[in-house]
XYZ file of C-alpha atoms in Angstrom:
539
model
C 0.027 0.040 -0.001
C 1.119 3.503 -0.529
C 2.060 5.396 2.637
C -0.675 7.968 1.974
C -3.316 5.145 1.858
C -1.985 3.514 4.949
C -2.021 6.700 6.903
C -5.679 7.464 5.559
C -6.644 4.122 7.214
C -5.592 5.334 10.524
C -7.094 8.891 10.086
C -10.449 7.418 9.381
C -10.392 5.018 12.346
C -10.379 1.822 10.343
C -7.017 0.897 11.109
C -6.356 0.810 14.890
C -3.561 0.026 17.444
C -4.757 -2.318 20.207
C -4.027 -1.238 23.659
C -1.953 -4.291 24.614
C 0.768 -3.022 22.242
C 3.654 -1.536 23.885
C 3.916 2.199 23.830
C 5.676 4.475 21.557
C 9.312 4.097 22.619
C 11.283 5.083 19.426
C 14.142 7.562 19.962
C 14.462 10.489 17.758
C 17.278 9.144 16.000
C 15.279 6.133 14.975
C 12.564 8.376 13.700
C 15.026 10.389 11.387
C 16.700 7.208 10.214
C 13.231 5.768 8.998
C 12.636 8.826 6.690
C 16.236 8.650 5.502
C 15.541 5.066 4.403
C 12.391 6.016 2.679
C 14.203 8.707 0.726
C 16.775 6.247 -0.380
C 14.288 3.477 -1.370
C 15.380 1.100 1.309
C 12.854 -1.318 2.507
C 11.480 -0.435 5.988
C 9.764 -3.816 6.766
C 6.281 -5.051 6.411
C 3.198 -4.104 8.526
C 1.139 -7.030 10.079
C -2.597 -6.253 10.152
C -5.330 -8.391 11.811
C -8.796 -8.090 10.425
C -11.412 -9.443 12.738
C -15.069 -8.960 13.726
C -13.844 -8.828 17.324
C -13.607 -5.402 18.853
C -10.557 -4.973 21.019
C -9.786 -1.824 23.302
C -7.575 0.368 21.095
C -5.528 3.562 21.342
C -7.665 6.720 21.165
C -4.549 8.875 19.948
C -1.641 8.049 17.950
C 1.419 10.450 18.048
C -0.713 12.689 20.058
C -3.528 13.144 17.444
C -7.180 12.020 18.247
C -8.399 8.958 16.211
C -11.916 8.529 15.488
C -13.931 5.551 16.868
C -14.501 2.690 14.548
C -17.902 2.730 12.858
C -18.736 -1.018 13.565
C -16.996 -4.019 12.390
C -14.982 -5.530 10.809
C -11.992 -3.979 12.733
C -8.424 -3.844 11.591
C -5.573 -3.736 14.204
C -1.774 -3.254 13.868
C -0.105 -6.340 15.325
C 3.477 -5.444 14.054
C 4.501 -1.925 12.848
C 3.161 0.301 15.513
C 6.460 2.125 15.942
C 6.907 2.911 12.250
C 3.440 3.798 11.601
C 3.272 6.165 14.765
C 6.277 7.903 13.298
C 5.042 8.293 9.873
C 1.567 9.319 11.075
C 2.875 11.668 13.671
C 5.392 13.512 11.319
C 3.548 13.486 8.095
C -0.135 13.925 8.909
C -1.463 17.527 9.417
C -1.808 18.294 12.986
C -5.448 19.386 13.915
C -6.281 23.154 14.487
C -6.692 24.011 18.168
C -3.596 21.985 19.151
C -2.252 23.276 22.512
C 0.540 26.011 22.174
C 4.086 25.040 22.437
C 5.697 24.710 25.962
C 8.712 26.606 27.229
C 10.993 24.796 27.503
C 9.985 22.537 24.842
C 9.754 18.801 25.813
C 10.472 15.847 23.619
C 6.727 14.700 23.588
C 6.266 17.844 21.555
C 9.122 18.489 19.212
C 9.733 14.674 18.409
C 6.776 14.904 15.811
C 8.415 17.839 14.004
C 10.817 16.527 11.431
C 12.507 18.527 8.649
C 14.475 17.644 5.589
C 17.390 19.945 5.179
C 17.484 21.224 1.482
C 20.865 22.072 -0.118
C 22.942 19.735 1.902
C 25.793 18.409 -0.286
C 26.641 15.267 1.655
C 24.592 12.546 0.152
C 26.044 10.040 2.625
C 24.608 11.914 5.720
C 21.062 11.842 6.974
C 19.443 15.143 6.119
C 16.527 14.699 8.219
C 16.432 16.798 11.455
C 14.475 17.505 14.548
C 13.734 21.082 15.402
C 13.644 21.774 19.126
C 13.815 25.474 19.524
C 10.654 27.752 19.821
C 12.349 29.855 17.142
C 11.390 29.030 13.492
C 13.799 26.764 11.609
C 15.888 28.092 8.636
C 14.151 28.614 5.386
C 15.760 25.642 3.778
C 14.258 23.185 6.338
C 11.418 21.531 4.723
C 8.665 20.374 7.179
C 7.713 16.788 6.471
C 4.214 17.828 7.372
C 4.080 19.679 4.079
C 4.937 16.806 1.685
C 1.681 14.934 1.314
C -0.573 17.973 0.690
C -0.003 19.984 -2.539
C -1.321 23.269 -0.873
C 1.080 22.900 2.163
C 3.947 22.284 -0.208
C 3.076 25.291 -2.437
C 2.776 27.491 0.804
C 6.265 26.371 1.881
C 7.680 26.978 -1.680
C 6.302 30.408 -1.675
C 8.039 31.194 1.586
C 11.227 29.869 0.555
C 11.008 31.912 -2.693
C 10.460 35.033 -0.730
C 13.778 34.656 1.025
C 17.297 35.895 -0.182
C 18.799 32.382 -0.576
C 20.619 31.587 -3.767
C 19.656 28.583 -5.991
C 16.044 28.840 -4.662
C 14.743 26.749 -7.796
C 17.281 23.870 -7.010
C 16.089 23.883 -3.389
C 12.443 23.576 -4.561
C 13.194 20.955 -6.992
C 15.043 18.961 -4.350
C 11.859 19.240 -2.073
C 9.505 18.169 -4.801
C 11.693 15.213 -5.504
C 11.501 14.209 -1.681
C 7.582 14.695 -1.755
C 7.376 12.602 -4.832
C 9.317 9.685 -3.225
C 7.466 9.754 0.013
C 4.059 9.960 -1.947
C 5.112 6.953 -4.205
C 6.708 4.858 -1.450
C 4.826 1.574 -0.753
C 4.935 -0.605 2.351
C 4.229 -4.288 2.394
C 1.317 -5.175 4.268
C 0.458 -8.622 5.586
C -3.282 -9.128 6.350
C -4.318 -11.933 8.772
C -8.073 -12.252 8.229
C -10.492 -13.732 10.701
C -9.215 -16.176 13.565
C -9.193 -15.495 17.241
C -6.824 -13.441 19.288
C -4.611 -16.569 20.285
C -4.100 -17.222 16.646
C -3.340 -13.623 15.895
C -0.708 -13.166 18.675
C 0.791 -16.740 17.436
C 1.297 -15.370 14.005
C 2.755 -12.126 15.328
C 5.169 -14.036 17.558
C 6.404 -16.272 14.858
C 7.131 -13.447 12.509
C 8.931 -11.750 15.292
C 10.900 -14.722 16.663
C 13.979 -12.537 16.551
C 13.496 -9.465 18.852
C 9.821 -9.894 19.732
C 8.515 -6.162 20.218
C 5.620 -7.513 22.607
C 6.824 -8.343 26.076
C 5.599 -11.375 28.000
C 3.102 -9.255 30.080
C 1.746 -7.706 26.838
C 1.187 -11.035 25.315
C -0.549 -12.494 28.251
C -2.547 -9.429 28.508
C -3.740 -9.862 24.862
C -4.404 -13.615 25.324
C -6.350 -12.984 28.448
C -8.407 -9.964 26.968
C -11.984 -9.803 27.996
C -14.594 -7.844 26.042
C -16.435 -6.546 29.050
C -14.255 -3.394 29.245
C -12.304 -4.824 32.045
C -8.677 -3.176 32.390
C -6.070 -5.397 30.577
C -3.074 -6.896 32.544
C -0.843 -4.499 30.771
C -3.163 -1.522 31.819
C -2.975 -2.580 35.517
C 0.887 -3.048 35.404
C 1.130 0.536 34.041
C -1.116 1.767 36.821
C 1.090 0.124 39.380
C 4.116 1.767 37.842
C 2.662 5.055 37.971
C 1.394 4.816 41.505
C 5.030 3.949 42.720
C 6.361 6.812 40.626
C 3.874 9.222 42.439
C 5.599 8.323 45.727
C 8.983 9.167 44.162
C 10.513 5.681 44.109
C 10.996 5.716 40.325
C 9.823 3.016 37.946
C 10.116 -0.768 38.571
C 10.262 -2.495 35.124
C 6.984 -3.798 33.923
C 8.426 -7.364 33.570
C 9.391 -7.400 37.227
C 5.835 -6.445 38.116
C 4.478 -9.097 35.724
C 6.701 -11.750 37.355
C 5.503 -10.618 40.758
C 1.882 -11.177 39.477
C 2.822 -14.759 38.422
C 4.460 -15.496 41.729
C 1.372 -14.307 43.760
C -0.871 -16.290 41.230
C 0.837 -19.396 42.199
C 3.112 -19.979 39.378
C 6.315 -21.762 39.955
C 8.179 -20.665 36.703
C 7.952 -16.950 36.431
C 10.993 -16.433 34.117
C 10.517 -18.469 30.915
C 7.170 -20.117 31.106
C 5.600 -20.342 27.412
C 3.390 -17.290 27.476
C 0.484 -18.974 25.399
C 0.180 -21.877 27.868
C 0.782 -19.450 30.935
C -2.130 -17.263 29.772
C -4.563 -20.191 29.457
C -3.539 -21.538 32.980
C -3.861 -18.242 34.925
C -6.309 -16.243 33.137
C -8.890 -16.975 35.861
C -6.516 -15.924 38.563
C -5.123 -12.829 37.081
C -7.757 -10.232 38.515
C -7.242 -11.207 42.040
C -3.516 -11.901 41.660
C -3.039 -8.011 40.406
C -4.959 -6.721 43.328
C -2.810 -8.791 45.924
C 0.407 -7.961 43.866
C -0.196 -4.034 44.167
C -0.531 -4.331 47.909
C 2.367 -6.692 48.348
C 4.622 -4.811 45.846
C 3.994 -1.579 47.841
C 5.001 -3.368 51.083
C 7.985 -4.687 49.303
C 8.896 -1.037 48.270
C 8.473 0.212 51.749
C 10.536 -2.540 53.172
C 13.395 -1.724 50.726
C 13.250 2.114 51.297
C 12.592 1.952 55.111
C 14.311 -1.193 56.487
C 17.103 -1.650 53.835
C 17.713 1.983 52.865
C 17.117 1.852 49.148
C 15.871 5.347 48.184
C 15.250 4.668 44.544
C 14.200 1.808 42.256
C 17.053 2.318 40.061
C 19.473 1.149 42.792
C 17.849 -2.283 43.565
C 20.643 -4.626 42.671
C 18.645 -7.230 41.254
C 14.886 -7.223 39.833
C 14.551 -10.768 41.268
C 14.763 -9.265 44.836
C 11.636 -7.127 44.307
C 9.845 -10.111 42.887
C 10.804 -12.261 45.992
C 10.156 -9.702 48.339
C 6.602 -9.078 46.741
C 6.071 -12.901 46.977
C 6.952 -12.784 50.576
C 4.513 -10.132 51.568
C 1.891 -11.688 49.214
C 2.064 -14.762 51.556
C 2.950 -13.305 54.963
C 1.239 -9.878 54.690
C 3.725 -8.541 57.161
C 7.254 -9.537 58.687
C 7.791 -10.500 62.290
C 10.887 -9.211 63.942
C 12.929 -12.235 63.295
C 11.756 -12.447 59.583
C 12.766 -8.787 59.072
C 16.044 -9.382 60.461
C 16.664 -12.303 58.031
C 15.293 -10.428 55.230
C 17.661 -7.616 55.711
C 20.525 -10.127 55.864
C 19.147 -11.882 52.905
C 19.112 -8.765 50.690
C 22.591 -7.739 51.615
C 23.906 -11.294 51.114
C 22.360 -11.765 47.737
C 23.399 -8.151 46.744
C 27.148 -8.376 47.639
C 27.686 -12.059 46.568
C 26.017 -11.653 43.252
C 23.743 -14.487 43.902
C 21.195 -13.559 41.225
C 23.884 -12.711 38.581
C 22.849 -14.795 35.638
C 20.541 -16.931 37.698
C 18.603 -19.565 35.588
C 14.975 -20.523 35.700
C 15.669 -23.338 38.114
C 17.543 -21.279 40.627
C 14.857 -18.640 40.486
C 12.160 -21.410 41.099
C 13.939 -22.656 44.118
C 14.506 -19.235 45.434
C 10.673 -18.405 45.013
C 9.770 -21.722 46.599
C 12.049 -20.980 49.516
C 10.814 -17.453 50.079
C 7.243 -18.491 50.054
C 8.090 -21.342 52.741
C 9.848 -18.596 54.745
C 6.966 -16.325 54.597
C 4.597 -19.278 55.802
C 6.987 -19.921 58.589
C 8.098 -23.366 57.379
C 11.695 -22.663 56.778
C 14.616 -20.142 57.072
C 16.384 -18.486 54.108
C 19.416 -20.509 53.196
C 22.409 -18.024 53.004
C 25.098 -20.562 53.046
C 28.016 -20.135 50.528
C 26.980 -16.544 49.847
C 30.478 -14.788 50.097
C 30.565 -10.930 49.417
C 32.526 -9.958 46.522
C 35.429 -7.427 47.315
C 35.139 -3.569 46.998
C 34.696 -2.878 43.228
C 37.701 -1.165 41.370
C 35.280 0.323 38.664
C 32.405 2.466 38.773
C 29.412 1.212 36.544
C 25.777 1.530 37.643
C 25.055 -1.490 35.422
C 26.831 -3.566 38.104
C 24.660 -4.949 41.036
C 27.732 -4.825 43.183
C 28.177 -0.935 42.538
C 24.507 -0.442 43.341
C 25.006 -2.318 46.600
C 27.952 -0.096 47.463
C 25.938 2.920 46.672
C 23.154 1.947 48.910
C 25.405 1.346 51.767
C 27.410 4.664 50.971
C 24.080 6.629 50.911
C 23.416 5.328 54.375
C 26.805 5.683 55.899
C 27.263 9.247 54.624
C 23.671 10.257 54.707
C 24.425 14.063 55.227
C 26.854 15.453 52.709
C 27.805 19.044 52.465
C 28.787 21.281 49.418
C 31.910 23.470 49.280
C 30.305 25.976 51.246
C 29.045 23.637 53.954
C 25.348 23.480 52.973
C 23.521 20.062 52.737
C 23.287 18.277 49.290
C 20.147 16.713 48.332
C 21.915 13.393 47.058
C 18.945 11.304 46.592
C 17.294 14.191 44.389
C 20.372 14.512 42.385
C 20.504 10.800 41.741
C 16.864 10.865 40.775
C 17.503 13.555 38.164
C 20.976 12.818 36.837
C 21.422 9.053 37.637
C 25.055 7.958 37.404
C 26.264 11.408 36.367
C 25.535 12.827 39.826
C 28.643 10.720 40.910
C 31.440 12.951 39.383
C 34.945 12.316 38.920
C 37.628 14.043 41.228
C 40.629 13.164 38.989
C 39.944 13.175 35.231
C 42.840 10.861 34.258
C 45.030 8.333 35.747
C 45.465 4.420 36.244
C 42.863 4.267 38.692
C 40.415 6.859 37.402
C 37.394 4.609 36.999
C 37.548 3.522 40.683
C 34.546 4.288 42.799
C 36.761 6.117 45.140
C 37.240 8.535 42.429
C 33.701 9.639 42.415
C 31.731 11.949 44.832
C 28.356 13.670 44.669
C 29.269 17.236 44.902
C 27.703 20.057 42.856
C 30.012 22.921 41.886
C 29.725 26.329 40.165
C 29.705 26.252 36.273
C 33.177 25.527 34.935
C 34.452 24.423 38.373
C 35.904 20.876 38.495
C 35.245 18.768 41.646
C 38.971 18.530 42.240
C 39.418 22.273 42.395
C 36.305 22.811 44.494
C 37.851 20.488 47.075
C 41.209 21.829 46.774
C 40.018 25.287 47.384
C 37.823 24.492 50.434
C 37.809 27.087 53.161
C 39.496 26.042 56.347
C 36.327 26.868 58.071
C 34.507 23.938 56.469
C 37.245 21.994 54.962
C 37.280 18.896 57.436
C 33.654 18.828 57.826
C 33.053 18.842 54.077
C 35.620 15.950 53.137
C 34.367 13.971 56.182
C 30.883 14.024 54.850
C 31.929 12.469 51.624
C 34.055 9.816 53.054
C 37.524 11.392 52.266
C 40.010 10.614 55.067
C 42.911 12.907 56.000
C 45.568 10.848 54.073
C 43.450 11.157 50.818
C 42.986 14.937 51.467
C 46.768 15.431 51.636
C 47.235 13.495 48.363
C 44.429 15.543 46.836
C 46.096 18.707 47.888
C 49.402 17.643 46.228
C 47.473 16.409 42.975
C 48.535 12.758 43.578
C 45.656 10.845 41.975
C 46.915 7.383 42.573
C 47.471 8.130 46.188
C 44.097 9.813 46.670
C 42.088 7.127 45.008
C 44.083 4.308 46.882
C 43.757 5.851 50.239
C 40.080 6.568 49.780
C 39.327 3.137 48.371
C 41.056 1.423 51.410
C 39.086 3.614 53.750
C 35.755 2.963 52.202
C 36.497 -0.814 51.752
C 37.196 -1.085 55.450
C 34.084 0.699 56.453
C 31.925 -1.509 54.068
C 33.539 -4.601 55.605
C 32.620 -3.378 59.104
C 28.970 -3.018 57.886
C 29.075 -6.429 56.417
C 30.267 -7.956 59.705
C 27.389 -6.064 61.718
C 24.837 -7.475 59.105
C 26.148 -10.949 59.365
C 27.468 -11.329 55.577
C 30.314 -13.453 54.826
C 33.373 -11.155 54.185
C 35.140 -11.182 50.991
C 38.624 -12.729 50.748
C 40.222 -9.751 48.992
C 39.763 -6.186 49.962
C 39.155 -5.036 46.290
C 38.102 -6.684 42.960
C 36.172 -6.247 39.702
C 32.700 -4.966 39.478
C 31.026 -7.364 37.135
C 28.237 -6.218 34.884
C 25.528 -8.720 36.150
C 22.561 -6.738 36.870
C 19.338 -8.214 35.436
C-alpha cells in the first residue's frame, strides 16, 4: 500500500492500534533514520494487520492526534509496525487546528513529531532529516515533512522559500519536490491476517517476530487474556502500578518485574521463561485477584526496601529478582515479624554483595521463590550458606549490581553530605534527576580513574571541577565537608598535592574497610580480598 493510503486508514479510524501493544518508545534518531531509508528507497519492513469482527480496546490517540472511533466491524488492528506507523503518522499528517500552544522549555513529546528535511545539503551520505527543538522558527531551507503529502501545504512552503534571499531557490524547490514524490510513491508491504481468534493472531505475530519480539511477555499474556467486558487489561494494570510507585517518588520498577510478581502471587512456579500462551490459559481466571494482591504486596516490598534496607530509588535495587521475591513474601505473609525482618535484611545484603542472582537460571529462581514462600509461611529459614561477598569494586558502573549495593551502603553511611560552602546536598534528588552522572570524577585521568573512590556527589559552580572545588575549600568547613564525603585525612593530603593514585588508593582502602565493618554487623560472609572487579551482572 502507498504510505498515504495506509495513513488514511488510520485517520479514518479503520486501522487501529490495540491497547496491548507496547507504547511508543522510538528514539528521535530512529525516527529520522526511518525517513532517510524511505528517501533512499530502502525497505522499512512490512506491517502486520489483523482483520477481525472482534472489537478490542484500542488507542484513542496516535502520535498525540485523536483517532475517531470505529464505525462498527469488521476491525483492523496493527499487530506489528506500531512504531513505524506512529512515526509516519505523527510526522506526515497535518496536526488538527486548536492544538495546545508550544511549551517553554519544549519537551520531547512535543518536538519529536516535527521532523524537517534539510535542503541544499551536499553530503549525500549523511542523514539530512532533523528534529527542530527550539521555539524559534527553523531556517528557510528546512522543509517540514508535514508539508509533503498535501499539495497546498507544499506550495505554501515553496512561496515562503521563494521570498527569502537564498541562492539557488529553484534547485532547493526541485529537491523538495523530489522528496515529496518519493514519499508519496513509497509503498509498504502489508500482511493481512483475516479472521481467526486473538490467540492465533498473537501466535502469528510471535512467529513473524521470533528474533527480537516487540511485545513483552506481560503484553502477550494481556492480549491472550483479553475480556470484551471493558475490564482493564493486565498491561493497563501493570502501568497503573508503575505510575502509583512513581507518584511516591520511588521511580519506575520494570513492567517485567511487576509481571513476574503477579505470576508468583498467582501461584506460578516458573516466573522466568514459561511459555506465554500456555501461561495465559493457565492463569487467566486468577489474574484479577493476583493483580490486586500484587499491588498491595509490591507496595509493602517497596516500603521494606526504602525504610528497612535504605534503598531510596528503584534504580538502585541490585537485582529485579529481589523485588519479585520480596513481593512474593509479602503476598504470603502480609507483614514481617521481627525475626523475619532481620533475616530479610541479611538476605538482601548477602544476595546483593555475593552476586547470587547474577545470571540466575530458571531453576535457581524457582528454588529461590519456593524457599521465600516457605519462609513467609513460617515453614523454613532462608539458606544463605555459601554466599560470600565480592570485594570492594575497582570500577564504577551502575549496571553492576555490586556497585549498586555499594551505593546503597554509601548513601546510608554518609547520609548528610555538604557542598563546598558547607550546605547540605540533596543526594537522592540529584540521583533521581541525573542518575550515574550525579557521581562526578575527582581526577579526570590516571590509572585508577574508574575506581568508585574517585567519584563523589558534589555540585559545583559552572566551569569548576570537583577536584578544584575540594582543593579550594575554606579552612572553616574543609574537614567537615571532606568527612561528609568519606574522604580520610591521608586522601585529602594526596588531593592537595595532586597525587591521583594516592588519593584514590587511600580513599578506596578507607571505604572498603568501612563497608566490611557493615558486612560484619549484618552477618554477611566477608570477601577474601579487599578489592576486585565490579562485574556487569545486573538483570
